[in-house]
mmCIF file of C-alpha atoms in Angstrom:
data_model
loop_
_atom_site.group_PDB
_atom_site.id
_atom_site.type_symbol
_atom_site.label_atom_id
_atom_site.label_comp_id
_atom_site.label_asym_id
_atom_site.label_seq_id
_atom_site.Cartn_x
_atom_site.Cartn_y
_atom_site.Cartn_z
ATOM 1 C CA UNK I 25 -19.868 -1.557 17.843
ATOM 2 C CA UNK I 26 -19.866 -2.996 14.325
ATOM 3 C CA UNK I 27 -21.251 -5.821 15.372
ATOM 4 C CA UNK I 28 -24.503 -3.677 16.456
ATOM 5 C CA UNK I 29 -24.778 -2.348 13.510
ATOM 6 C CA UNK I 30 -23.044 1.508 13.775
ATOM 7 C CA UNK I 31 -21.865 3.283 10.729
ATOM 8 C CA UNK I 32 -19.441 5.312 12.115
ATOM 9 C CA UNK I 33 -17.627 5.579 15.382
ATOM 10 C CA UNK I 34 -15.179 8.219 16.961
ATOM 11 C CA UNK I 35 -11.879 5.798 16.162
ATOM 12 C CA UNK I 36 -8.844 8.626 17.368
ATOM 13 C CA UNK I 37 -6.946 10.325 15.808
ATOM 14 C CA UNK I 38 -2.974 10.456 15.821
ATOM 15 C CA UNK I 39 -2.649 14.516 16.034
ATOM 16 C CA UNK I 40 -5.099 17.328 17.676
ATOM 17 C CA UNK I 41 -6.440 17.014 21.320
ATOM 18 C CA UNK I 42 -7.384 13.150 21.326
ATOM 19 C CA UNK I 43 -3.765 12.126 19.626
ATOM 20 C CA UNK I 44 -3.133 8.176 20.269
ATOM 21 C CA UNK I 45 -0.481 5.705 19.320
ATOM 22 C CA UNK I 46 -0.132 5.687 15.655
ATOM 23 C CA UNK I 47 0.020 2.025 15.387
ATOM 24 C CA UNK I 48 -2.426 1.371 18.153
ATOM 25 C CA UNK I 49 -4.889 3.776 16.055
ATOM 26 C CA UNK I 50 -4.612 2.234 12.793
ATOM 27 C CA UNK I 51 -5.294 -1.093 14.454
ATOM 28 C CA UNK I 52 -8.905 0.617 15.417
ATOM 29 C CA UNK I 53 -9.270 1.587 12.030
ATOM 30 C CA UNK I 54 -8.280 -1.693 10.649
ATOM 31 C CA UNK I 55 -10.939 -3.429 13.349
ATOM 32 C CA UNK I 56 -13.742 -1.276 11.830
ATOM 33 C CA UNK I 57 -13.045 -0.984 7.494
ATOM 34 C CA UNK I 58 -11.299 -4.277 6.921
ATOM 35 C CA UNK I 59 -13.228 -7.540 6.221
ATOM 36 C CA UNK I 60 -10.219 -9.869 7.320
ATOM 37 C CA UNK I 61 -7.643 -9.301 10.042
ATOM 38 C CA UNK I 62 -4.270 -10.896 11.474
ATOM 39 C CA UNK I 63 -2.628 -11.013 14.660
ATOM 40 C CA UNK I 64 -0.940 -8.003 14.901
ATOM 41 C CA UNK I 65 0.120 -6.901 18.318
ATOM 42 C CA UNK I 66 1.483 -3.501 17.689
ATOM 43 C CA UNK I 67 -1.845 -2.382 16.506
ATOM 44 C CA UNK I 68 -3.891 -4.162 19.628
ATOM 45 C CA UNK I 69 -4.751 -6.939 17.418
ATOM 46 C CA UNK I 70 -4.595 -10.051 19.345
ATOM 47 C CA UNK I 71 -6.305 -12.671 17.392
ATOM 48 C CA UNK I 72 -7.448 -13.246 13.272
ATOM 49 C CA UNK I 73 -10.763 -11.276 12.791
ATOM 50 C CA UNK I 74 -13.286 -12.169 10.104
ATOM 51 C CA UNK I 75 -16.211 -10.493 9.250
ATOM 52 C CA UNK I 76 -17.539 -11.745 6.510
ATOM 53 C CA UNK I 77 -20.468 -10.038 4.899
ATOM 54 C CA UNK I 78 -20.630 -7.545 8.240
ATOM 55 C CA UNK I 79 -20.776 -4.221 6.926
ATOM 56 C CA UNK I 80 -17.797 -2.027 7.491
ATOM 57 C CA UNK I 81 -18.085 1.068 10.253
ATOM 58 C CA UNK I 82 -16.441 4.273 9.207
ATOM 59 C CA UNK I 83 -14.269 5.814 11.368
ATOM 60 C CA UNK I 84 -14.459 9.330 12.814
ATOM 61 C CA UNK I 85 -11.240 11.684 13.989
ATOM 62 C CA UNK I 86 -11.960 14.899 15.883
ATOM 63 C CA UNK I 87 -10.640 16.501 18.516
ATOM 64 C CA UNK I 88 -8.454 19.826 17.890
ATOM 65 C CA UNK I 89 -7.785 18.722 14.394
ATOM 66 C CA UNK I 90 -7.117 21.282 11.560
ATOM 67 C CA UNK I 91 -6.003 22.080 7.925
ATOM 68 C CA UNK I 92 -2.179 22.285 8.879
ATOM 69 C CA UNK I 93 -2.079 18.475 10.040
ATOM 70 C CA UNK I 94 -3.741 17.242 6.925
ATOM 71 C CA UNK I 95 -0.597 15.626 5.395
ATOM 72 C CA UNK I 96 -0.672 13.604 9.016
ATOM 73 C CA UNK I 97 -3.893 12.912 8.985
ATOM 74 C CA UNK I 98 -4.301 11.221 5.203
ATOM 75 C CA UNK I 99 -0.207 9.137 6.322
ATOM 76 C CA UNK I 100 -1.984 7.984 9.485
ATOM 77 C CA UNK I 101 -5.851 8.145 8.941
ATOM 78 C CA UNK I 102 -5.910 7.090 5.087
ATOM 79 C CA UNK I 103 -8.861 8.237 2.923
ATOM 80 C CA UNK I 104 -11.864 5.979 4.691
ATOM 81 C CA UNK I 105 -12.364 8.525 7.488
ATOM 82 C CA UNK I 106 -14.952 10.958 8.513
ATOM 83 C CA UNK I 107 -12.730 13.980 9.356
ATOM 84 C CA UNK I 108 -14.645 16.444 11.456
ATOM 85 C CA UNK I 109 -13.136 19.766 11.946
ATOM 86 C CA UNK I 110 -15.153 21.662 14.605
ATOM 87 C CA UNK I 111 -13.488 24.114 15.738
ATOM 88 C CA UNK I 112 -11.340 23.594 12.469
ATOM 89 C CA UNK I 113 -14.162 25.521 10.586
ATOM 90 C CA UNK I 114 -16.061 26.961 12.736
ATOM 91 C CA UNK I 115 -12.893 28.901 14.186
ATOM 92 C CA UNK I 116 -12.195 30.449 11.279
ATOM 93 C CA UNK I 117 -11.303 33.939 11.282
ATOM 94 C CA UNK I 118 -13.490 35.030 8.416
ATOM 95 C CA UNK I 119 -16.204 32.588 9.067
ATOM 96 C CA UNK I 120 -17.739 29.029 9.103
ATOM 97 C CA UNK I 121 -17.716 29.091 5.044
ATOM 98 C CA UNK I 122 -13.748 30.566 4.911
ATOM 99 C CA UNK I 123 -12.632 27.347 7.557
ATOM 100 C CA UNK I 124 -14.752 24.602 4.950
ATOM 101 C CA UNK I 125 -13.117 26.337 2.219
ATOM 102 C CA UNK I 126 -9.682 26.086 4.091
ATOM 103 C CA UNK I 127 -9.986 22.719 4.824
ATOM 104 C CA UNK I 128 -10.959 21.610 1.321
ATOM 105 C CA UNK I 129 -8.281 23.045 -0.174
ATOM 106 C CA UNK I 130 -5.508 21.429 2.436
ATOM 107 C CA UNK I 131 -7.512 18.172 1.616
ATOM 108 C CA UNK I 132 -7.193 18.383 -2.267
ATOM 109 C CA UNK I 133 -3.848 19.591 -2.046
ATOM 110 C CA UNK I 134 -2.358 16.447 -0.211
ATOM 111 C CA UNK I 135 -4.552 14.109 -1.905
ATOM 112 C CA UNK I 136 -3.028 15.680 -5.309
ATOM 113 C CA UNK I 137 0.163 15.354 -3.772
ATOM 114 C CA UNK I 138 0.174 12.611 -3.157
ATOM 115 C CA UNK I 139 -1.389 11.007 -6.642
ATOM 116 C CA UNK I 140 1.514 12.528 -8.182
ATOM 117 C CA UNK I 141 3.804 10.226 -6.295
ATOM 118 C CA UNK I 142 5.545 13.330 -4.157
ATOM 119 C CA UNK I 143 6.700 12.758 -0.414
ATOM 120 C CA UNK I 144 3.538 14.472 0.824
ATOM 121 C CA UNK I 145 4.463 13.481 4.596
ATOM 122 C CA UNK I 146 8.068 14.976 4.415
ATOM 123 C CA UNK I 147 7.030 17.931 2.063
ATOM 124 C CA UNK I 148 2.994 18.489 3.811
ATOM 125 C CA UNK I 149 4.045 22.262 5.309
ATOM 126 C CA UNK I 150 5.053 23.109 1.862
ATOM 127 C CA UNK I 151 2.544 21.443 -0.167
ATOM 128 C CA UNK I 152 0.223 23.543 2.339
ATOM 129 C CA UNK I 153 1.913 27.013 1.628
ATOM 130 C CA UNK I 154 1.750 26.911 -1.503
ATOM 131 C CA UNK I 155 -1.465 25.935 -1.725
ATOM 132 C CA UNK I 156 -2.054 28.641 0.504
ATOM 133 C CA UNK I 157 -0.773 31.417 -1.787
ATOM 134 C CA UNK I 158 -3.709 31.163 -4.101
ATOM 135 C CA UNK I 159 -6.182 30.334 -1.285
ATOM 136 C CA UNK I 160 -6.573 33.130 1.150
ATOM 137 C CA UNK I 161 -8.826 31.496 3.728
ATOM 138 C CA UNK I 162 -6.037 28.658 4.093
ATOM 139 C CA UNK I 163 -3.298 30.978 4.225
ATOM 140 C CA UNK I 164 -5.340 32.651 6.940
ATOM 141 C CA UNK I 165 -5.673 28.872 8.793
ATOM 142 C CA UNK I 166 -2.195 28.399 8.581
ATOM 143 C CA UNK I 167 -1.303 31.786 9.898
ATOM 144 C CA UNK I 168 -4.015 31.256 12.878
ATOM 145 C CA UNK I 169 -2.488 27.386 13.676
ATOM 146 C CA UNK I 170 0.760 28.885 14.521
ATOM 147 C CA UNK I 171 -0.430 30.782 17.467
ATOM 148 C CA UNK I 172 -2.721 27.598 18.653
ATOM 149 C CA UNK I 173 -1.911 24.817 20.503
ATOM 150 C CA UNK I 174 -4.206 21.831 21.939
#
């Protein structure tokens, strides 16, 4: 598909509804942001790639993804991704703006996380609470995701 010339592609994610391999997933990812690639056959990489001026292809996750996973999704996902939180957002108890406003927060608070060097994979539910005491539509996301399974 990056050959043809897409900008962005549903590439998995590694939580949510369409959950995949972890290392099989970041081998998609690698295929579509990275300009030069090696044999690597945990990640389904079976040959050296190189693609040379060919414009990178963004990768998408979706798929029964949410605020509460958002330390997984930045480990596994990194910060090149489209993250698209349908029912994420539009779910929302209080509304569509409440869920974007939940999300945002989880987002900033793990990327802040981890900038300041913390174990944001180990200490994510925490980081997320906390967060969640000055954020009432994420406190009411995280209360929600309990009760929810995909």
């Amino acid at each position: 598909m990056r050959m043809s010339g897409v900008d962005h592609i549903h590439a998995g994610t590694v939580v949510g509804k369409l959950e995949g391999d972890p290392l099989m997933v970041r081998g998609f990812y690698n295929t579509l942001l990275l300009t030069e690639l090696k044999v690597n056959l945990a990640e389904g990489i079976f040959f050296d790639m190189s693609w040379a001026s060919l414009r990178k292809c963004v990768p998408v996750a979706s798929g029964g993804i949410h605020c509460g996973q958002m330390h997984q999704l930045l480990y596994y996902l990194g910060d090149d991704v489209v993250l698209q939180f349908g029912g994420g957002t539009i779910g929302h108890p209080d509304g569509i703006q409440s869920g974007a406003t939940a999300n945002r927060v989880a987002l900033e608070a793990m990327v802040l996380a981890r900038n300041e060097g913390r174990d944001y994979v180990a200490e994510g539910p925490e980081i997320l609470r906390t967060a969640a005491a000055t954020c009432a539509p994420l406190k009411t996301a995280l209360d929600l995701g309990k009760i929810l399974l995909f």
